[in-house]
CSV table of C-alpha atoms in Angstrom, one decimal:
chain,number,residue,atom,x,y,z
H,49,UNK,CA,166.7,158.5,234.7
H,50,UNK,CA,165.8,154.8,234.4
H,51,UNK,CA,164.1,155.4,231.0
H,52,UNK,CA,167.4,156.9,229.7
H,53,UNK,CA,169.3,153.9,230.8
H,54,UNK,CA,166.7,151.5,229.4
H,55,UNK,CA,166.9,153.3,226.0
H,56,UNK,CA,170.7,153.1,226.0
H,57,UNK,CA,170.6,149.5,226.9
H,58,UNK,CA,168.1,148.8,224.1
H,59,UNK,CA,170.2,150.6,221.5
H,60,UNK,CA,173.4,148.7,222.5
H,61,UNK,CA,171.5,145.4,222.4
H,62,UNK,CA,170.2,146.2,218.9
H,63,UNK,CA,173.8,147.1,217.8
H,64,UNK,CA,175.2,143.9,219.2
H,65,UNK,CA,172.6,141.7,217.5
H,66,UNK,CA,173.2,143.5,214.2
H,67,UNK,CA,177.0,143.0,214.4
H,68,UNK,CA,176.4,139.3,215.3
H,69,UNK,CA,174.1,138.8,212.3
H,70,UNK,CA,176.7,140.5,210.0
H,71,UNK,CA,179.3,138.1,211.1
H,72,UNK,CA,177.1,135.0,210.6
H,73,UNK,CA,176.1,136.2,207.2
H,74,UNK,CA,179.8,136.6,206.2
H,75,UNK,CA,180.5,133.0,207.2
H,76,UNK,CA,177.4,131.7,205.4
H,77,UNK,CA,178.4,133.6,202.2
H,78,UNK,CA,181.9,132.1,202.3
H,79,UNK,CA,180.4,128.7,202.5
H,80,UNK,CA,178.2,129.3,199.5
H,81,UNK,CA,181.4,130.4,197.6
H,82,UNK,CA,183.1,127.1,198.6
H,83,UNK,CA,185.3,128.5,201.3
H,84,UNK,CA,185.4,126.5,204.5
H,85,UNK,CA,185.6,129.1,207.2
H,86,UNK,CA,184.8,127.8,210.7
H,87,UNK,CA,181.6,128.8,212.3
H,88,UNK,CA,181.5,128.3,216.0
H,89,UNK,CA,184.0,126.4,218.2
H,90,UNK,CA,186.4,124.1,216.3
H,91,UNK,CA,185.8,120.4,216.9
H,92,UNK,CA,188.0,118.5,219.3
H,93,UNK,CA,190.5,116.2,217.6
H,94,UNK,CA,192.3,113.1,218.7
H,95,UNK,CA,196.0,113.8,219.2
H,96,UNK,CA,198.8,111.5,218.1
H,97,UNK,CA,199.4,110.3,221.6
H,98,UNK,CA,195.7,109.6,222.4
H,99,UNK,CA,195.9,105.9,221.4
H,100,UNK,CA,198.9,105.2,223.5
H,101,UNK,CA,197.5,106.9,226.5
H,102,UNK,CA,194.2,105.2,226.0
H,103,UNK,CA,195.8,101.8,226.2
H,104,UNK,CA,197.6,102.8,229.3
H,105,UNK,CA,194.4,104.0,230.9
H,106,UNK,CA,192.5,100.9,230.0
H,107,UNK,CA,195.3,98.8,231.3
H,108,UNK,CA,195.1,100.5,234.7
H,109,UNK,CA,198.5,102.1,234.5
H,110,UNK,CA,197.1,105.6,234.1
H,111,UNK,CA,194.2,107.3,235.8
H,112,UNK,CA,191.6,109.3,234.0
H,113,UNK,CA,192.8,112.5,235.6
H,114,UNK,CA,196.4,111.8,234.6
H,115,UNK,CA,195.2,111.0,231.1
H,116,UNK,CA,193.3,114.3,230.9
H,117,UNK,CA,196.3,116.3,232.1
H,118,UNK,CA,198.6,114.6,229.5
H,119,UNK,CA,196.2,115.4,226.7
H,120,UNK,CA,195.3,118.8,228.2
H,121,UNK,CA,191.6,118.1,227.9
H,122,UNK,CA,188.6,119.1,230.1
H,123,UNK,CA,186.6,116.2,231.5
H,124,UNK,CA,183.6,116.4,229.2
H,125,UNK,CA,185.8,116.7,226.1
H,126,UNK,CA,187.9,113.8,227.3
H,127,UNK,CA,184.9,111.4,227.7
H,128,UNK,CA,183.5,112.6,224.3
H,129,UNK,CA,186.8,111.8,222.6
H,130,UNK,CA,187.0,108.4,224.4
H,131,UNK,CA,183.5,107.5,223.0
H,132,UNK,CA,184.6,108.6,219.5
H,133,UNK,CA,187.8,106.6,219.8
H,134,UNK,CA,186.0,103.5,221.0
H,135,UNK,CA,183.5,103.7,218.0
H,136,UNK,CA,186.4,103.7,215.5
């Protein structure tokens, strides 16, 4: 019984890897053709209100948690965007 389950698992795993590879190849072919189709998670962007909220946060009028809620950002993305904004 276990050998049957192991064989089914192995077959499904091979199918999953094949479908994944087909999707990656499609994206790479599009890039060769000059099409810019996203591959992976889209990058986080600075919103129009980020600069204003950043000034309030640095002035002490806004906490980091409030800033994150206003921008609808998770903590790690928030601090990554803050670093990117400070480099600009």
